Amino acid sequence: MSYVGPDFDPPQPRRSRRRTLTVAVAALVPGALLGWVMYEAVGSPGNTDGGGSGNAAVRPSSTTPSDTAPTISATNDDKPPGPTPTAESTTAPAASGPLKGKVVVIDPGHNPNNFQHTTEINRKVNIGTNWKECDTTGTSTNDGYTEAKFTLDLAHRMRTLLEKQGAAVKFTQDGDRSWGPCVDERARIGNKANADAVVSLHADGAAAGQRGFHVILPGKVNEGAANTGPIVTPSRDLGERIAGSFVRVTGSAPSNYVGNGTGLVTRKDLGGLNLSTVPKVFIECGNMRDSKDAALLTSGAWRQKAAQGISEGIVSFLKK
């Protein structure tokens, strides 16, 4: 699946506070990948469960999202709602709407306090295929804006949008615990909620010049406690819809360093995906170590667009 969007270099125009968004048509043929302006950089980022990317490339899927997602009203407010009383509880009574009765779990990557609990987050947990660190501190921009702060802000914005559509929204954490949760617990929270969709939010820490977003899909794993077979297909559908909406709403291009320009990467080494029994994807919204991506990630107006793009992909998936 490939997407058409602008080059990164020109500044993106500010969008109006309320407007009707049209939904991207079915995915373009793989040849459209040549339409992307690629960036001058090569290399591969880190390989952590907490948000680094692997080198796996995926072929464009023949499955194309065809449903039209309802318009979600958004604002450019720099101050999203505050934290929930408890991370695993529904934040507010679900409103009437097209997603009434649906449960969405948002997994804000990392935790702002992880750096103070290195012993706890470095202990190994079983992710099915092997053992891996409980969690990581996450990355940050060169100016010190942390990934953990970014993911919580984005999660708050998404919660507001999705609750307006009638969904019951739950968090894996909301800055309301001293560290973690570990990646295996994050998966269990989504499973326990019997979520209709789970999205884990991240920003990458790759080399400067490596730019763009990518959505990480679960590979087929059947080992130990991991059995992703039942969720591989629906998770790919969810991921493709999110990727398409993200391009359309934010104007951001797919990663120029993983995914062969598709914005989609399949991995089998992430506990949060391996241990999930419900449809789940990760999204790396950009590279915090690249100055151009960092300028977007630190912008409240852009984060609102990112929240809207991801949310509209979720709505499209749940309404199909």
Coordinates of C-alpha atoms in Angstrom, one line a residue:
M1 CA 0.0 0.0 0.0
S2 CA 1.3 3.4 -0.9
Y3 CA 0.2 6.9 -0.2
V4 CA 0.5 10.2 -2.0
G5 CA 1.4 13.3 -0.1
P6 CA 3.6 16.5 -0.2
D7 CA 7.4 16.7 0.2
F8 CA 8.4 17.5 3.8
D9 CA 10.4 20.7 3.0
P10 CA 7.6 23.2 2.3
P11 CA 5.7 24.3 5.5
Q12 CA 2.3 22.8 5.9
P13 CA -0.6 25.3 5.9
R14 CA -2.6 25.7 9.1
R15 CA -5.9 23.9 8.9
S16 CA -9.2 25.5 10.0
R17 CA -10.6 24.7 13.3
R18 CA -13.5 22.8 11.8
R19 CA -13.8 21.4 8.4
T20 CA -15.0 18.3 6.6
L21 CA -12.2 15.9 5.7
T22 CA -12.5 13.7 2.7
V23 CA -11.1 10.2 3.1
A24 CA -8.3 8.8 1.0
V25 CA -9.4 6.5 -1.7
A26 CA -8.3 2.9 -2.0
A27 CA -4.5 2.3 -1.8
L28 CA -2.4 3.1 -4.8
V29 CA -0.5 0.5 -6.8
P30 CA 3.0 -0.1 -5.7
G31 CA 4.4 2.0 -8.6
A32 CA 3.1 5.1 -6.9
L33 CA 5.9 4.7 -4.4
L34 CA 8.1 6.4 -6.9
G35 CA 6.1 9.6 -6.4
W36 CA 7.6 10.1 -3.0
V37 CA 10.5 12.5 -2.6
M38 CA 13.0 10.4 -0.7
Y39 CA 15.4 12.0 1.7
E40 CA 19.2 11.8 1.8
A41 CA 20.0 9.4 4.6
V42 CA 20.5 5.7 5.2
G43 CA 20.8 3.6 8.2
S44 CA 18.6 1.8 10.8
P45 CA 17.3 3.0 14.1
G46 CA 17.3 1.2 17.4
N47 CA 15.5 -2.1 18.0
T48 CA 13.6 -1.8 21.3
D49 CA 10.1 -2.8 22.2
G50 CA 9.5 0.7 23.5
G51 CA 9.5 2.4 20.1
G52 CA 12.7 1.8 18.0
S53 CA 12.3 0.4 14.5
G54 CA 13.6 -2.7 12.9
N55 CA 14.8 -3.2 9.4
A56 CA 12.0 -5.4 8.2
A57 CA 10.3 -4.3 5.0
V58 CA 6.9 -5.4 3.9
R59 CA 5.3 -5.8 0.6
P60 CA 2.3 -3.5 -0.2
S61 CA -0.9 -5.3 0.9
S62 CA -3.6 -6.2 -1.6
T63 CA -6.1 -5.3 1.1
T64 CA -7.3 -1.7 0.7
P65 CA -9.3 0.3 3.1
S66 CA -12.5 1.3 1.3
D67 CA -14.8 2.5 4.0
T68 CA -15.3 6.2 4.6
A69 CA -14.6 7.4 8.1
P70 CA -16.9 10.0 9.6
T71 CA -15.5 13.4 9.9
I72 CA -14.0 14.1 13.3
S73 CA -14.0 17.7 14.4
A74 CA -10.6 18.9 15.7
T75 CA -9.1 22.0 17.1
N76 CA -5.5 23.2 17.3
D77 CA -5.7 23.5 21.1
D78 CA -2.2 23.2 22.7
K79 CA -3.8 22.1 26.0
P80 CA -5.4 18.7 25.8
P81 CA -7.5 17.2 28.6
G82 CA -5.6 16.2 31.7
P83 CA -4.8 12.7 33.0
T84 CA -7.5 10.1 33.9
P85 CA -8.0 9.1 37.5
T86 CA -7.0 5.5 36.7
A87 CA -5.3 4.4 33.6
E88 CA -7.4 1.2 33.0
S89 CA -10.8 2.8 33.6
T90 CA -13.0 4.4 31.1
T91 CA -12.4 8.1 31.3
A92 CA -16.0 9.2 30.8
P93 CA -19.4 7.7 30.0
A94 CA -19.4 6.8 26.4
A95 CA -21.5 9.2 24.3
S96 CA -23.9 8.2 21.6
G97 CA -22.2 7.9 18.3
P98 CA -21.1 5.5 15.6
L99 CA -18.6 3.8 17.9
K100 CA -21.0 3.3 20.8
G101 CA -20.3 -0.1 22.4
K102 CA -16.7 -0.2 21.0
V103 CA -13.7 -0.2 23.2
V104 CA -10.4 1.4 22.2
V105 CA -7.3 1.1 24.2
I106 CA -4.6 3.7 23.7
D107 CA -1.1 2.8 24.9
P108 CA 1.1 5.9 25.4
G109 CA 4.6 4.6 24.9
H110 CA 7.0 4.7 27.9
N111 CA 6.5 6.6 31.1
P112 CA 7.8 10.1 32.1
N113 CA 9.3 8.6 35.3
N114 CA 11.0 5.5 33.8
F115 CA 14.4 7.2 33.9
Q116 CA 14.1 7.2 37.7
H117 CA 13.5 3.4 37.8
T118 CA 16.2 1.8 35.7
T119 CA 16.3 -1.3 37.8
E120 CA 12.6 -2.0 37.4
I121 CA 12.4 -1.2 33.7
N122 CA 15.6 -3.2 32.8
R123 CA 14.3 -6.5 34.3
K124 CA 13.4 -9.1 31.6
V125 CA 9.9 -10.2 30.8
N126 CA 8.8 -13.0 28.5
I127 CA 7.5 -11.8 25.2
G128 CA 6.8 -15.3 23.8
T129 CA 9.7 -15.5 21.3
N130 CA 12.3 -14.5 23.9
W131 CA 12.9 -12.3 27.0
K132 CA 13.1 -8.6 26.7
E133 CA 13.4 -5.5 28.9
C134 CA 10.3 -4.5 30.8
D135 CA 10.3 -1.1 29.2
T136 CA 12.7 1.7 28.1
T137 CA 13.0 5.4 28.9
G138 CA 12.1 6.3 25.3
T139 CA 13.8 8.9 23.2
S140 CA 13.6 12.8 23.1
T141 CA 14.3 15.7 20.8
N142 CA 17.7 17.3 20.9
D143 CA 16.1 20.1 22.9
G144 CA 14.8 17.6 25.5
Y145 CA 11.1 17.1 24.6
T146 CA 10.6 13.5 25.6
E147 CA 8.8 10.8 23.8
A148 CA 6.9 10.0 27.0
K149 CA 5.5 13.5 27.1
F150 CA 4.6 13.4 23.4
T151 CA 2.7 10.1 23.7
L152 CA 0.7 11.2 26.6
D153 CA -0.3 14.5 24.9
L154 CA -1.3 12.7 21.8
A155 CA -3.3 10.1 23.8
H156 CA -5.3 12.8 25.5
R157 CA -6.2 14.4 22.2
M158 CA -7.2 11.0 20.7
R159 CA -9.3 10.2 23.7
T160 CA -11.4 13.4 23.2
L161 CA -12.0 12.7 19.6
L162 CA -12.9 9.0 20.0
E163 CA -15.2 9.6 22.9
K164 CA -17.1 12.1 20.8
Q165 CA -17.6 9.2 18.4
G166 CA -19.1 7.1 21.2
A167 CA -16.1 4.9 22.0
A168 CA -15.1 3.8 25.4
V169 CA -11.5 4.8 25.7
K170 CA -9.0 3.2 28.1
F171 CA -5.3 4.0 28.6
T172 CA -2.5 1.6 29.6
Q173 CA -1.0 4.4 31.7
D174 CA -1.6 8.1 32.1
G175 CA 1.4 9.3 33.9
D176 CA -0.3 8.1 37.0
R177 CA 2.2 5.4 38.0
S178 CA 5.8 5.7 39.0
W179 CA 7.1 3.5 36.1
G180 CA 6.0 1.2 33.3
P181 CA 3.9 -0.7 32.8
C182 CA 6.1 -3.5 31.3
V183 CA 5.4 -4.4 27.7
D184 CA 3.7 -7.7 28.7
E185 CA 1.4 -5.9 31.0
R186 CA 0.5 -3.3 28.3
A187 CA -0.6 -6.2 26.1
R188 CA -2.6 -7.8 28.9
I189 CA -4.5 -4.5 29.5
G190 CA -5.8 -4.5 26.0
N191 CA -6.6 -8.2 26.1
K192 CA -8.4 -7.8 29.5
A193 CA -10.5 -5.0 28.1
N194 CA -11.4 -7.2 25.1
A195 CA -10.5 -4.1 23.0
D196 CA -11.9 -3.7 19.5
A197 CA -8.6 -1.9 18.6
V198 CA -5.4 -1.0 20.4
V199 CA -2.9 1.6 19.2
S200 CA 0.5 2.0 20.9
L201 CA 1.9 5.6 20.4
H202 CA 5.5 6.3 19.9
A203 CA 8.1 8.6 18.2
D204 CA 11.4 7.2 16.9
G205 CA 15.0 8.0 17.9
A206 CA 16.7 7.3 14.6
A207 CA 19.6 9.2 13.0
A208 CA 19.2 12.8 11.7
G209 CA 17.9 12.8 8.1
Q210 CA 15.8 9.7 8.6
R211 CA 12.3 11.1 8.5
G212 CA 8.6 10.2 8.4
F213 CA 6.1 8.0 10.2
H214 CA 5.6 4.2 10.1
V215 CA 3.0 1.9 11.4
I216 CA 4.3 -1.4 12.9
L217 CA 2.1 -4.5 12.3
P218 CA 2.4 -7.8 14.2
G219 CA 4.0 -10.7 12.3
K220 CA 2.8 -14.2 12.6
V221 CA 4.2 -15.7 15.8
N222 CA 3.2 -18.9 17.6
E223 CA 5.7 -19.6 20.3
G224 CA 5.4 -19.8 24.1
A225 CA 2.7 -17.4 25.3
A226 CA 2.6 -15.6 21.9
N227 CA 0.1 -16.6 19.2
T228 CA -0.6 -13.7 16.9
G229 CA -2.2 -15.8 14.1
P230 CA -5.8 -14.6 14.8
I231 CA -4.9 -10.9 14.9
V232 CA -2.4 -10.6 12.0
T233 CA -5.1 -9.8 9.3
P234 CA -7.3 -7.4 11.3
S235 CA -4.2 -5.6 12.7
R236 CA -3.0 -5.1 9.1
D237 CA -6.4 -3.7 8.2
L238 CA -6.2 -1.3 11.2
G239 CA -2.7 -0.3 10.4
E240 CA -3.4 0.4 6.7
R241 CA -6.3 2.6 7.6
I242 CA -4.4 4.5 10.2
A243 CA -1.5 5.0 7.8
G244 CA -3.8 6.3 5.0
S245 CA -5.6 8.7 7.4
F246 CA -2.3 9.9 8.9
V247 CA -0.9 10.9 5.5
R248 CA -4.1 12.7 4.5
V249 CA -4.6 14.7 7.7
T250 CA -1.0 15.5 8.7
G251 CA 0.6 15.8 5.2
S252 CA 3.5 13.7 6.6
A253 CA 5.2 11.2 4.4
P254 CA 5.9 7.5 5.2
S255 CA 9.3 6.7 6.6
N256 CA 12.3 7.1 4.3
Y257 CA 14.3 4.5 6.3
V258 CA 12.0 1.5 6.9
G259 CA 9.0 0.1 5.1
N260 CA 10.2 0.7 1.5
G261 CA 8.0 3.9 1.4
T262 CA 4.8 2.1 2.4
G263 CA 4.7 3.4 5.9
L264 CA 4.1 -0.2 7.0
V265 CA 6.6 -2.5 8.8
T266 CA 6.0 -6.0 10.1
R267 CA 7.9 -7.1 13.3
K268 CA 8.0 -10.2 15.4
D269 CA 10.2 -8.9 18.2
L270 CA 7.8 -6.6 20.1
G271 CA 6.2 -8.0 23.2
G272 CA 3.3 -5.5 23.0
L273 CA 2.3 -7.1 19.7
N274 CA 3.4 -10.7 20.3
L275 CA 1.3 -11.1 23.4
S276 CA -1.8 -9.3 22.1
T277 CA -5.0 -11.2 21.5
V278 CA -6.9 -8.3 20.0
P279 CA -6.1 -6.1 16.9
K280 CA -3.2 -3.9 17.7
V281 CA -0.6 -1.8 16.0
F282 CA 2.2 0.6 16.9
I283 CA 2.7 4.0 15.2
E284 CA 6.0 5.8 15.2
C285 CA 4.8 9.3 14.4
G286 CA 8.2 10.7 13.3
N287 CA 11.8 10.9 14.2
M288 CA 12.6 13.0 17.3
R289 CA 16.3 13.2 16.4
D290 CA 15.7 14.9 13.1
S291 CA 15.2 18.6 13.3
K292 CA 12.4 18.8 10.7
D293 CA 10.4 16.0 12.3
A294 CA 11.1 17.4 15.7
A295 CA 9.6 20.7 14.7
L296 CA 6.4 18.9 13.9
L297 CA 6.3 16.6 16.9
T298 CA 6.8 19.6 19.3
S299 CA 3.9 21.6 17.6
G300 CA 0.6 21.4 19.4
A301 CA -1.2 22.1 16.1
W302 CA 0.5 19.3 14.4
R303 CA -0.1 16.9 17.3
Q304 CA -3.8 17.7 17.0
K305 CA -3.6 16.7 13.3
A306 CA -1.8 13.5 14.2
A307 CA -4.4 12.6 16.8
Q308 CA -7.1 13.2 14.2
G309 CA -5.4 11.2 11.6
I310 CA -4.9 8.2 13.9
S311 CA -8.4 8.5 15.3
E312 CA -10.1 8.6 11.9
G313 CA -8.2 5.4 10.9
I314 CA -9.5 3.7 14.0
V315 CA -13.1 4.9 13.2
S316 CA -12.8 3.6 9.7
F317 CA -11.6 0.2 11.0
L318 CA -14.3 -0.1 13.6
K319 CA -17.1 0.9 11.2
K320 CA -16.2 -1.4 8.4

